């Protein structure tokens, strides 16, 4: 898909030459119904340098569809992955809660599956090696596969061997040849990035040992709707999974979902375990979640259309609140520069007239500007020195930790604004 572009300060009406999906990426049916358009949007992790600010910025449509056959929620437009994942500015290890989370995942794997010492664990989309470092601490042999060389280099520096590649059948075969089959293949926050789910799943099956386990973590579509987390929609996230569509996909490749657990991370995710069918019978959690998805209307278009209405109402409410505070002379900044913050800022058109800047703990992002609305990204020390009146919590998924960390700011009268599920000052 070709992007349309927007010159600095000017909107381009140039029509884009885009590749639009007409068939569902899981079931292949032509039963996609569009229910939400977040408008032409820049790429959520495309933080710009000062130099890039002077050049036109690529914009892509951000339209969300529901497949009435298999229930997969998905984006209609596919941005070439090379445009998003070759240099990556997100570092898993930049967020303390994620470091703890991945220590928990490593412990969970060891407890449930008792892989032998030296057993091979392949992490696809291994980012800076945060998870594999933990797996290696349990005596397992880690191998990362990561397309972004800049974050892969951080992992290598931590002692995590990393192949720079997009995972596919060729990579799976190379790993089997050089390292043997994997006891576990792990893909956290990466399955939703994959356009060719069939090719990816087939390659996982090739890589897995007979008794191996495939573990994925994906944001859960049920949590996204329940908590109005519309900002987790951006071009990297092609699919928004429920248990039912995932089970249908895996079954076609001879894998059975044996367990699912719900997680707090990223506003609510699921950890899904899939194994060859001779593994123990699936836990009750699997059928219970599918039953819940059915009972709560996740198989009907109407549910998604209502979500879209609520998203628009939320935008109006949030913008109203910010404008009101601004009119009272308040100084407001953004707290965190997560990718999802860029969906929120662009969809709500919140820019430099409302926020002075955003702060973030990721060194790669410092000195850059947020895509679309071009807010400068500064280190968190600036926030502590500056003490603005309000901080719009763009990294709302870490609310608990951040409110605790910024106790002094709050004690001195500083306030946080939670954007979702209802704008609230705390
Ligand atoms: P994520 O929600 O996709 O993990 O991204 C969170 C972003 O927020 C990431 O860029 C790191 C940043 N962050 C902070 O700036 N301060 C914090 O205290 C935490 C936990 C994250
Ligand atoms: Zn489908």
CSV table of C-alpha atoms and ligand atoms in Angstrom, one decimal:
chain,number,residue,atom,x,y,z
A,1,UNK,CA,0.0,0.0,0.0
A,2,UNK,CA,1.3,3.4,-0.9
A,3,UNK,CA,0.9,6.1,1.7
A,4,UNK,CA,-0.6,9.5,1.1
A,5,UNK,CA,1.5,12.3,2.5
A,6,UNK,CA,1.0,15.5,4.4
A,7,UNK,CA,3.4,18.3,4.1
A,8,UNK,CA,4.3,20.1,7.3
A,9,UNK,CA,1.3,22.2,8.3
A,10,UNK,CA,-0.7,21.3,5.2
A,11,UNK,CA,-3.1,18.5,4.4
A,12,UNK,CA,-2.7,16.5,1.3
A,13,UNK,CA,-5.7,15.2,-0.5
A,14,UNK,CA,-3.6,13.0,-2.8
A,15,UNK,CA,-5.4,9.7,-3.3
A,16,UNK,CA,-3.4,6.8,-2.1
A,17,UNK,CA,-2.8,3.6,-4.0
A,18,UNK,CA,-3.5,1.3,-1.2
A,19,UNK,CA,-3.8,-2.5,-0.9
A,20,UNK,CA,-7.1,-3.0,0.8
A,21,UNK,CA,-8.1,-6.4,2.2
A,22,UNK,CA,-11.3,-7.9,0.8
A,23,UNK,CA,-11.0,-11.3,2.5
A,24,UNK,CA,-10.7,-12.1,6.1
A,25,UNK,CA,-7.1,-12.9,7.1
A,26,UNK,CA,-8.1,-16.0,9.1
A,27,UNK,CA,-11.1,-17.6,7.3
A,28,UNK,CA,-10.7,-16.1,3.9
A,29,UNK,CA,-14.3,-15.2,3.6
A,30,UNK,CA,-15.5,-12.0,1.9
A,31,UNK,CA,-17.5,-11.2,5.0
A,32,UNK,CA,-15.7,-8.1,6.4
A,33,UNK,CA,-17.8,-5.3,7.7
A,34,UNK,CA,-16.2,-1.9,8.4
A,35,UNK,CA,-17.4,-0.4,11.7
A,36,UNK,CA,-14.9,2.3,12.6
A,37,UNK,CA,-12.6,4.7,10.7
A,38,UNK,CA,-10.0,6.5,12.7
A,39,UNK,CA,-9.1,8.5,9.6
A,40,UNK,CA,-5.9,8.8,7.7
A,41,UNK,CA,-3.2,8.4,10.4
A,42,UNK,CA,0.6,8.5,10.6
A,43,UNK,CA,2.5,5.4,11.7
A,44,UNK,CA,2.2,5.2,15.5
A,45,UNK,CA,5.9,4.5,16.2
A,46,UNK,CA,7.2,6.8,13.5
A,47,UNK,CA,8.7,9.4,15.9
A,48,UNK,CA,10.3,12.0,13.8
A,49,UNK,CA,13.6,13.7,14.0
A,50,UNK,CA,13.8,17.5,13.6
A,51,UNK,CA,15.0,17.0,10.1
A,52,UNK,CA,12.1,14.7,9.2
A,53,UNK,CA,9.7,17.3,10.5
A,54,UNK,CA,10.5,19.4,7.4
A,55,UNK,CA,9.6,16.6,5.0
A,56,UNK,CA,6.1,15.3,4.1
A,57,UNK,CA,4.9,12.6,6.5
A,58,UNK,CA,3.3,9.4,5.3
A,59,UNK,CA,-0.4,8.9,6.3
A,60,UNK,CA,-2.4,5.7,5.9
A,61,UNK,CA,-6.1,4.9,6.3
A,62,UNK,CA,-7.0,3.3,9.7
A,63,UNK,CA,-10.3,1.4,9.1
A,64,UNK,CA,-11.4,-1.4,11.3
A,65,UNK,CA,-13.5,-4.4,10.1
A,66,UNK,CA,-15.3,-7.3,11.7
A,67,UNK,CA,-15.5,-10.7,10.0
A,68,UNK,CA,-19.0,-12.0,10.5
A,69,UNK,CA,-17.8,-15.5,9.7
A,70,UNK,CA,-14.9,-16.2,12.1
A,71,UNK,CA,-15.3,-13.0,14.3
A,72,UNK,CA,-11.8,-11.6,13.7
A,73,UNK,CA,-11.6,-7.9,14.1
A,74,UNK,CA,-9.0,-6.6,11.7
A,75,UNK,CA,-7.6,-3.7,9.8
A,76,UNK,CA,-8.5,-3.5,6.1
A,77,UNK,CA,-5.3,-1.8,5.1
A,78,UNK,CA,-1.9,-3.4,5.3
A,79,UNK,CA,1.2,-1.2,5.6
A,80,UNK,CA,4.4,-3.0,4.4
A,81,UNK,CA,6.0,-4.4,7.5
A,82,UNK,CA,9.4,-3.1,6.4
A,83,UNK,CA,8.1,0.5,6.9
A,84,UNK,CA,7.3,-0.2,10.5
A,85,UNK,CA,9.6,-2.8,11.9
A,86,UNK,CA,13.1,-2.3,10.4
A,87,UNK,CA,14.1,0.4,12.9
A,88,UNK,CA,12.0,0.1,16.0
A,89,UNK,CA,11.8,2.8,18.7
A,90,UNK,CA,9.9,0.7,21.3
A,91,UNK,CA,12.0,-1.0,23.9
A,92,UNK,CA,10.3,-3.6,26.1
A,93,UNK,CA,12.8,-3.1,28.9
A,94,UNK,CA,12.1,0.6,29.1
A,95,UNK,CA,9.0,-0.1,31.2
A,96,UNK,CA,9.6,-1.7,34.6
A,97,UNK,CA,6.2,-3.4,34.7
A,98,UNK,CA,7.0,-5.2,31.4
A,99,UNK,CA,10.3,-6.5,32.9
A,100,UNK,CA,8.3,-8.0,35.8
A,101,UNK,CA,5.7,-9.4,33.4
A,102,UNK,CA,8.3,-11.2,31.3
A,103,UNK,CA,10.0,-12.6,34.4
A,104,UNK,CA,6.6,-14.0,35.2
A,105,UNK,CA,6.2,-15.5,31.7
A,106,UNK,CA,9.5,-17.3,32.0
A,107,UNK,CA,8.6,-18.7,35.4
A,108,UNK,CA,5.2,-19.8,34.1
A,109,UNK,CA,6.7,-21.7,31.1
A,110,UNK,CA,9.1,-23.5,33.4
A,111,UNK,CA,6.4,-24.4,35.9
A,112,UNK,CA,3.9,-25.7,33.3
A,113,UNK,CA,6.1,-27.5,30.9
A,114,UNK,CA,9.3,-28.2,32.7
A,115,UNK,CA,11.6,-27.8,29.7
A,116,UNK,CA,14.9,-29.6,30.2
A,117,UNK,CA,18.0,-27.5,31.0
A,118,UNK,CA,19.4,-26.2,27.7
A,119,UNK,CA,16.0,-26.6,26.0
A,120,UNK,CA,15.6,-24.2,23.1
A,121,UNK,CA,13.2,-21.3,23.5
A,122,UNK,CA,12.6,-19.2,20.4
A,123,UNK,CA,11.1,-15.7,21.0
A,124,UNK,CA,9.7,-14.2,17.8
A,125,UNK,CA,9.8,-10.4,17.9
A,126,UNK,CA,12.2,-10.6,20.7
A,127,UNK,CA,12.8,-6.9,20.9
A,128,UNK,CA,15.6,-6.0,23.4
A,129,UNK,CA,15.8,-9.6,24.8
A,130,UNK,CA,13.9,-8.8,28.0
A,131,UNK,CA,12.0,-12.1,28.0
A,132,UNK,CA,14.9,-14.3,26.8
A,133,UNK,CA,17.2,-12.9,29.4
A,134,UNK,CA,14.8,-14.2,32.0
A,135,UNK,CA,14.4,-17.6,30.3
A,136,UNK,CA,18.1,-18.0,30.2
A,137,UNK,CA,18.3,-17.3,33.9
A,138,UNK,CA,16.2,-20.5,34.3
A,139,UNK,CA,18.9,-22.4,32.4
A,140,UNK,CA,17.1,-22.5,29.1
A,141,UNK,CA,18.7,-21.7,25.7
A,142,UNK,CA,17.3,-18.6,24.2
A,143,UNK,CA,17.2,-17.5,20.6
A,144,UNK,CA,15.6,-14.3,19.5
A,145,UNK,CA,14.2,-13.5,16.0
A,146,UNK,CA,13.8,-9.8,15.6
A,147,UNK,CA,13.5,-7.7,12.3
A,148,UNK,CA,14.7,-4.4,13.9
A,149,UNK,CA,18.5,-4.5,14.0
A,150,UNK,CA,18.7,-1.6,16.4
A,151,UNK,CA,16.7,-3.3,19.2
A,152,UNK,CA,18.2,-6.7,18.4
A,153,UNK,CA,21.6,-5.1,19.1
A,154,UNK,CA,20.4,-4.2,22.6
A,155,UNK,CA,19.5,-7.9,23.1
A,156,UNK,CA,22.9,-9.1,21.8
A,157,UNK,CA,24.5,-6.7,24.3
A,158,UNK,CA,22.5,-8.5,27.1
A,159,UNK,CA,23.9,-11.9,26.0
A,160,UNK,CA,20.8,-12.9,24.0
A,161,UNK,CA,21.6,-14.4,20.6
A,162,UNK,CA,19.3,-12.8,18.0
A,163,UNK,CA,18.7,-13.4,14.3
A,164,UNK,CA,17.8,-10.2,12.5
A,165,UNK,CA,14.8,-11.4,10.4
A,166,UNK,CA,11.1,-11.4,9.9
A,167,UNK,CA,10.0,-14.9,11.0
A,168,UNK,CA,8.9,-17.2,8.2
A,169,UNK,CA,9.3,-20.8,7.0
A,170,UNK,CA,12.9,-20.2,5.8
A,171,UNK,CA,13.9,-18.8,9.2
A,172,UNK,CA,12.2,-21.7,11.0
A,173,UNK,CA,14.1,-24.2,8.8
A,174,UNK,CA,17.4,-22.5,9.4
A,175,UNK,CA,16.8,-22.6,13.2
A,176,UNK,CA,15.9,-26.3,13.1
A,177,UNK,CA,19.0,-27.0,11.1
A,178,UNK,CA,21.4,-25.0,13.2
A,179,UNK,CA,19.8,-25.3,16.7
A,180,UNK,CA,17.3,-28.2,16.6
A,181,UNK,CA,13.5,-28.0,17.2
A,182,UNK,CA,12.2,-25.6,19.9
A,183,UNK,CA,10.6,-26.7,23.1
A,184,UNK,CA,8.7,-23.5,23.1
A,185,UNK,CA,8.0,-20.8,20.6
A,186,UNK,CA,7.0,-17.6,22.2
A,187,UNK,CA,5.4,-14.6,20.4
A,188,UNK,CA,4.3,-11.8,22.6
A,189,UNK,CA,2.7,-8.7,21.1
A,190,UNK,CA,3.7,-9.8,17.7
A,191,UNK,CA,1.0,-12.1,16.4
A,192,UNK,CA,-1.3,-9.1,15.9
A,193,UNK,CA,1.4,-7.6,13.6
A,194,UNK,CA,1.3,-10.5,11.2
A,195,UNK,CA,-0.5,-10.2,7.9
A,196,UNK,CA,0.2,-13.8,6.7
A,197,UNK,CA,-1.1,-15.7,9.7
A,198,UNK,CA,-1.2,-18.9,7.8
A,199,UNK,CA,2.5,-18.7,6.7
A,200,UNK,CA,3.6,-17.6,10.2
A,201,UNK,CA,1.6,-20.5,11.9
A,202,UNK,CA,2.9,-23.1,9.5
A,203,UNK,CA,6.5,-21.9,10.2
A,204,UNK,CA,5.9,-22.2,14.0
A,205,UNK,CA,4.6,-25.7,13.5
A,206,UNK,CA,7.7,-26.6,11.5
A,207,UNK,CA,9.9,-25.2,14.3
A,208,UNK,CA,8.2,-26.8,17.3
A,209,UNK,CA,9.4,-30.1,18.8
A,210,UNK,CA,6.7,-32.8,18.9
A,211,UNK,CA,5.9,-32.0,22.5
A,212,UNK,CA,6.6,-28.3,22.1
A,213,UNK,CA,4.3,-25.5,23.0
A,214,UNK,CA,3.5,-22.3,21.1
A,215,UNK,CA,2.8,-19.4,23.5
A,216,UNK,CA,1.4,-16.1,22.3
A,217,UNK,CA,0.3,-13.0,24.1
A,218,UNK,CA,-2.1,-10.6,22.3
A,219,UNK,CA,-4.3,-7.8,23.5
A,220,UNK,CA,-7.8,-9.2,24.1
A,221,UNK,CA,-10.6,-7.8,21.9
A,222,UNK,CA,-13.0,-8.2,24.8
A,223,UNK,CA,-11.0,-5.9,27.0
A,224,UNK,CA,-10.5,-3.4,24.1
A,225,UNK,CA,-14.3,-3.0,23.8
A,226,UNK,CA,-15.1,-3.2,27.4
A,227,UNK,CA,-12.7,-0.5,28.4
A,228,UNK,CA,-12.9,1.6,25.2
A,229,UNK,CA,-9.2,1.1,24.4
A,230,UNK,CA,-9.6,2.4,20.9
A,231,UNK,CA,-6.1,3.9,20.9
A,232,UNK,CA,-4.6,0.4,20.8
A,233,UNK,CA,-5.8,0.4,17.2
A,234,UNK,CA,-2.9,1.4,14.9
A,235,UNK,CA,-1.4,0.1,11.7
A,236,UNK,CA,1.0,-2.3,13.4
A,237,UNK,CA,-2.0,-4.1,15.0
A,238,UNK,CA,-3.6,-5.8,12.0
A,239,UNK,CA,-5.7,-8.2,14.2
A,240,UNK,CA,-7.7,-7.8,17.4
A,241,UNK,CA,-8.1,-11.4,18.7
A,242,UNK,CA,-10.7,-13.3,20.6
A,243,UNK,CA,-10.2,-16.9,21.6
A,244,UNK,CA,-12.7,-18.2,19.0
A,245,UNK,CA,-10.9,-16.9,15.8
A,246,UNK,CA,-7.5,-17.9,17.2
A,247,UNK,CA,-8.7,-21.5,17.9
A,248,UNK,CA,-10.1,-21.7,14.4
A,249,UNK,CA,-6.8,-20.6,12.9
A,250,UNK,CA,-4.6,-23.0,15.0
A,251,UNK,CA,-6.9,-26.0,14.3
A,252,UNK,CA,-6.2,-25.6,10.6
A,253,UNK,CA,-2.5,-26.2,11.4
A,254,UNK,CA,-3.0,-29.1,13.7
A,255,UNK,CA,-2.6,-27.1,16.9
A,256,UNK,CA,-5.0,-27.2,19.7
A,257,UNK,CA,-5.5,-24.3,22.2
A,258,UNK,CA,-4.8,-26.1,25.5
A,259,UNK,CA,-5.0,-23.2,27.9
A,260,UNK,CA,-5.8,-19.4,27.9
A,261,UNK,CA,-5.2,-17.0,30.7
A,262,UNK,CA,-6.2,-13.4,31.0
A,263,UNK,CA,-3.5,-10.9,31.7
A,264,UNK,CA,-3.4,-7.3,32.8
A,265,UNK,CA,-0.7,-6.1,30.4
A,266,UNK,CA,-1.5,-3.6,27.7
A,267,UNK,CA,-5.0,-2.9,29.0
A,268,UNK,CA,-5.9,-6.6,29.1
A,269,UNK,CA,-4.4,-9.4,27.0
A,270,UNK,CA,-4.6,-13.2,26.7
A,271,UNK,CA,-1.8,-15.7,26.9
A,272,UNK,CA,-2.7,-18.6,24.7
A,273,UNK,CA,-1.0,-22.0,24.7
A,274,UNK,CA,-1.3,-24.2,21.6
A,275,UNK,CA,0.1,-27.7,21.3
A,276,UNK,CA,-0.2,-30.7,19.1
A,277,UNK,CA,-3.5,-32.5,20.0
A,278,UNK,CA,-1.8,-35.4,21.8
A,279,UNK,CA,-1.1,-33.0,24.6
A,280,UNK,CA,-3.4,-33.0,27.7
A,281,UNK,CA,-7.1,-32.0,27.0
A,282,UNK,CA,-7.7,-28.3,26.9
A,283,UNK,CA,-8.4,-26.6,30.2
A,284,UNK,CA,-11.9,-25.3,30.9
A,285,UNK,CA,-10.7,-21.7,30.6
A,286,UNK,CA,-10.7,-22.2,26.8
A,287,UNK,CA,-14.4,-23.2,26.4
A,288,UNK,CA,-15.4,-20.8,29.1
A,289,UNK,CA,-13.9,-17.8,27.3
A,290,UNK,CA,-15.4,-18.8,23.9
A,291,UNK,CA,-18.8,-19.1,25.6
A,292,UNK,CA,-18.4,-15.7,27.2
A,293,UNK,CA,-17.4,-14.1,23.8
A,294,UNK,CA,-20.5,-15.6,22.3
A,295,UNK,CA,-22.8,-14.6,25.2
A,296,UNK,CA,-21.5,-11.0,25.2
A,297,UNK,CA,-22.2,-10.4,21.5
A,298,UNK,CA,-18.7,-10.6,20.2
A,299,UNK,CA,-20.1,-12.5,17.2
A,300,UNK,CA,-22.4,-9.7,16.1
A,301,UNK,CA,-21.7,-6.6,14.2
A,302,UNK,CA,-24.0,-4.5,16.3
A,303,UNK,CA,-21.6,-4.8,19.3
A,304,UNK,CA,-18.8,-3.3,17.3
A,305,UNK,CA,-21.0,-0.5,15.9
A,306,UNK,CA,-21.9,0.5,19.4
A,307,UNK,CA,-18.2,0.5,20.3
A,308,UNK,CA,-17.6,3.0,17.4
A,309,UNK,CA,-20.3,5.3,18.7
A,310,UNK,CA,-18.8,5.2,22.2
A,311,UNK,CA,-15.4,6.0,20.8
A,312,UNK,CA,-16.6,9.1,19.1
A,313,UNK,CA,-18.4,10.3,22.3
A,314,UNK,CA,-15.2,9.7,24.3
A,315,UNK,CA,-13.2,11.8,21.9
A,316,UNK,CA,-15.7,14.7,22.2
A,317,UNK,CA,-15.7,14.5,26.0
A,318,UNK,CA,-11.9,14.3,26.3
A,319,UNK,CA,-11.3,17.2,23.9
A,320,UNK,CA,-14.0,19.2,25.8
A,321,UNK,CA,-12.3,18.6,29.1
A,322,UNK,CA,-8.8,19.6,27.8
A,323,UNK,CA,-10.1,22.7,26.2
A,324,UNK,CA,-11.8,23.7,29.3
A,325,UNK,CA,-8.7,23.3,31.4
A,326,UNK,CA,-6.6,25.1,28.8
A,327,UNK,CA,-9.1,28.0,28.9
A,328,UNK,CA,-8.5,28.2,32.6
A,329,UNK,CA,-4.8,28.7,31.9
A,330,UNK,CA,-3.6,25.2,32.9
A,331,UNK,CA,-0.3,23.8,31.7
A,332,UNK,CA,-0.8,20.3,30.4
A,333,UNK,CA,1.7,17.7,29.1
A,334,UNK,CA,1.5,14.1,27.9
A,335,UNK,CA,2.8,11.4,30.2
A,336,UNK,CA,4.4,8.6,28.1
A,337,UNK,CA,4.9,8.4,24.4
A,338,UNK,CA,3.4,5.0,23.7
A,339,UNK,CA,2.4,4.1,20.1
A,340,UNK,CA,-1.2,4.1,21.2
A,341,UNK,CA,-0.9,7.7,22.4
A,342,UNK,CA,-0.3,8.7,18.8
A,343,UNK,CA,-3.7,7.2,17.8
A,344,UNK,CA,-5.3,9.1,20.6
A,345,UNK,CA,-3.7,12.4,19.8
A,346,UNK,CA,-4.2,12.2,16.1
A,347,UNK,CA,-7.8,10.9,16.2
A,348,UNK,CA,-8.7,13.6,18.8
A,349,UNK,CA,-6.6,16.2,17.1
A,350,UNK,CA,-4.8,17.1,20.3
A,351,UNK,CA,-1.6,18.9,19.5
A,352,UNK,CA,0.7,21.7,20.6
A,353,UNK,CA,-2.1,24.1,21.3
A,354,UNK,CA,-3.1,21.8,24.2
A,355,UNK,CA,0.0,19.9,25.3
A,356,UNK,CA,3.4,21.5,25.8
A,357,UNK,CA,5.3,18.2,25.2
A,358,UNK,CA,5.3,14.5,26.1
A,359,UNK,CA,7.8,12.7,28.4
A,360,UNK,CA,8.9,9.1,28.0
A,361,UNK,CA,11.5,6.7,29.5
A,362,UNK,CA,12.7,5.4,26.2
A,363,UNK,CA,16.1,6.9,25.2
A,364,UNK,CA,15.5,6.2,21.5
A,365,UNK,CA,12.4,8.6,21.5
A,366,UNK,CA,14.1,11.6,23.2
A,367,UNK,CA,14.7,14.6,20.9
A,368,UNK,CA,12.1,13.3,18.5
A,369,UNK,CA,8.6,14.4,17.7
A,370,UNK,CA,5.4,12.5,17.9
A,371,UNK,CA,4.0,11.5,14.5
A,372,UNK,CA,1.2,13.7,13.1
A,373,UNK,CA,0.8,16.3,15.8
A,374,UNK,CA,4.5,16.8,16.4
A,375,UNK,CA,4.9,17.1,20.1
A,376,UNK,CA,8.5,17.0,21.3
A,377,UNK,CA,9.4,13.9,23.3
A,378,UNK,CA,11.5,14.7,26.4
A,379,UNK,CA,13.0,12.6,29.2
A,380,UNK,CA,11.0,12.2,32.4
A,381,UNK,CA,13.5,14.4,34.4
A,382,UNK,CA,11.9,17.4,32.5
A,383,UNK,CA,8.5,16.5,34.0
A,384,UNK,CA,9.8,16.4,37.5
A,385,UNK,CA,11.6,19.7,37.1
A,386,UNK,CA,8.7,21.4,35.4
A,387,UNK,CA,5.7,20.2,37.4
A,388,UNK,CA,2.9,21.1,34.9
A,389,UNK,CA,-0.6,21.4,36.3
A,390,UNK,CA,-1.9,18.3,34.4
A,391,UNK,CA,-0.5,15.2,32.8
A,392,UNK,CA,-2.6,13.4,30.2
A,393,UNK,CA,-1.8,9.8,30.9
A,394,UNK,CA,-1.2,8.4,27.5
A,395,UNK,CA,0.5,5.3,29.0
A,396,UNK,CA,-2.7,4.5,30.9
A,397,UNK,CA,-1.8,0.8,31.0
A,398,UNK,CA,0.8,1.6,33.6
A,399,UNK,CA,-1.5,3.9,35.6
A,400,UNK,CA,-0.9,2.1,38.9
A,401,UNK,CA,2.8,2.2,38.7
A,402,UNK,CA,3.0,5.7,37.4
A,403,UNK,CA,0.7,7.2,40.0
A,404,UNK,CA,2.8,5.6,42.6
A,405,UNK,CA,6.1,6.7,41.0
A,406,UNK,CA,4.8,10.3,40.7
A,407,UNK,CA,3.6,10.6,44.3
A,408,UNK,CA,5.6,13.8,45.0
A,409,UNK,CA,4.0,15.5,41.9
A,410,UNK,CA,0.6,14.5,43.1
A,411,UNK,CA,1.2,15.5,46.7
A,412,UNK,CA,2.3,18.9,45.4
A,413,UNK,CA,-1.1,19.4,43.6
A,414,UNK,CA,-0.2,17.9,40.2
A,415,UNK,CA,-3.1,16.0,38.5
A,416,UNK,CA,-3.3,13.2,36.1
A,417,UNK,CA,-6.0,13.0,33.4
A,418,UNK,CA,-7.0,9.4,32.5
A,419,UNK,CA,-8.3,9.4,28.9
A,420,UNK,CA,-10.1,6.1,29.0
A,421,UNK,CA,-12.7,4.5,29.6
A,422,UNK,CA,-14.1,7.9,30.7
A,423,UNK,CA,-12.0,11.1,30.8
A,424,UNK,CA,-11.3,11.6,34.5
A,425,UNK,CA,-9.0,14.0,36.5
A,426,UNK,CA,-7.2,12.2,39.4
B,1,LIG,P1,3.6,0.5,25.9
B,1,LIG,O1,2.3,0.8,26.6
B,1,LIG,O2,3.4,0.2,24.5
B,1,LIG,O3,4.4,-0.6,26.7
B,1,LIG,O4,4.4,1.8,25.9
B,1,LIG,C1,4.6,2.6,27.1
B,1,LIG,C2,5.5,3.8,26.8
B,1,LIG,O5,5.5,4.6,28.0
B,1,LIG,C3,7.0,3.4,26.5
B,1,LIG,O6,7.4,4.3,25.5
B,1,LIG,C4,7.7,3.7,27.9
B,1,LIG,C5,6.8,4.8,28.5
B,1,LIG,N1,6.8,4.8,29.9
B,1,LIG,C6,7.1,6.0,30.6
B,1,LIG,O7,7.4,7.0,30.0
B,1,LIG,N2,7.1,6.0,32.0
B,1,LIG,C7,6.8,4.9,32.7
B,1,LIG,O8,6.8,5.0,33.9
B,1,LIG,C8,6.4,3.7,32.0
B,1,LIG,C9,6.0,2.5,32.8
B,1,LIG,C10,6.4,3.7,30.6
B,2,LIG,ZN1,-13.0,-14.4,9.1
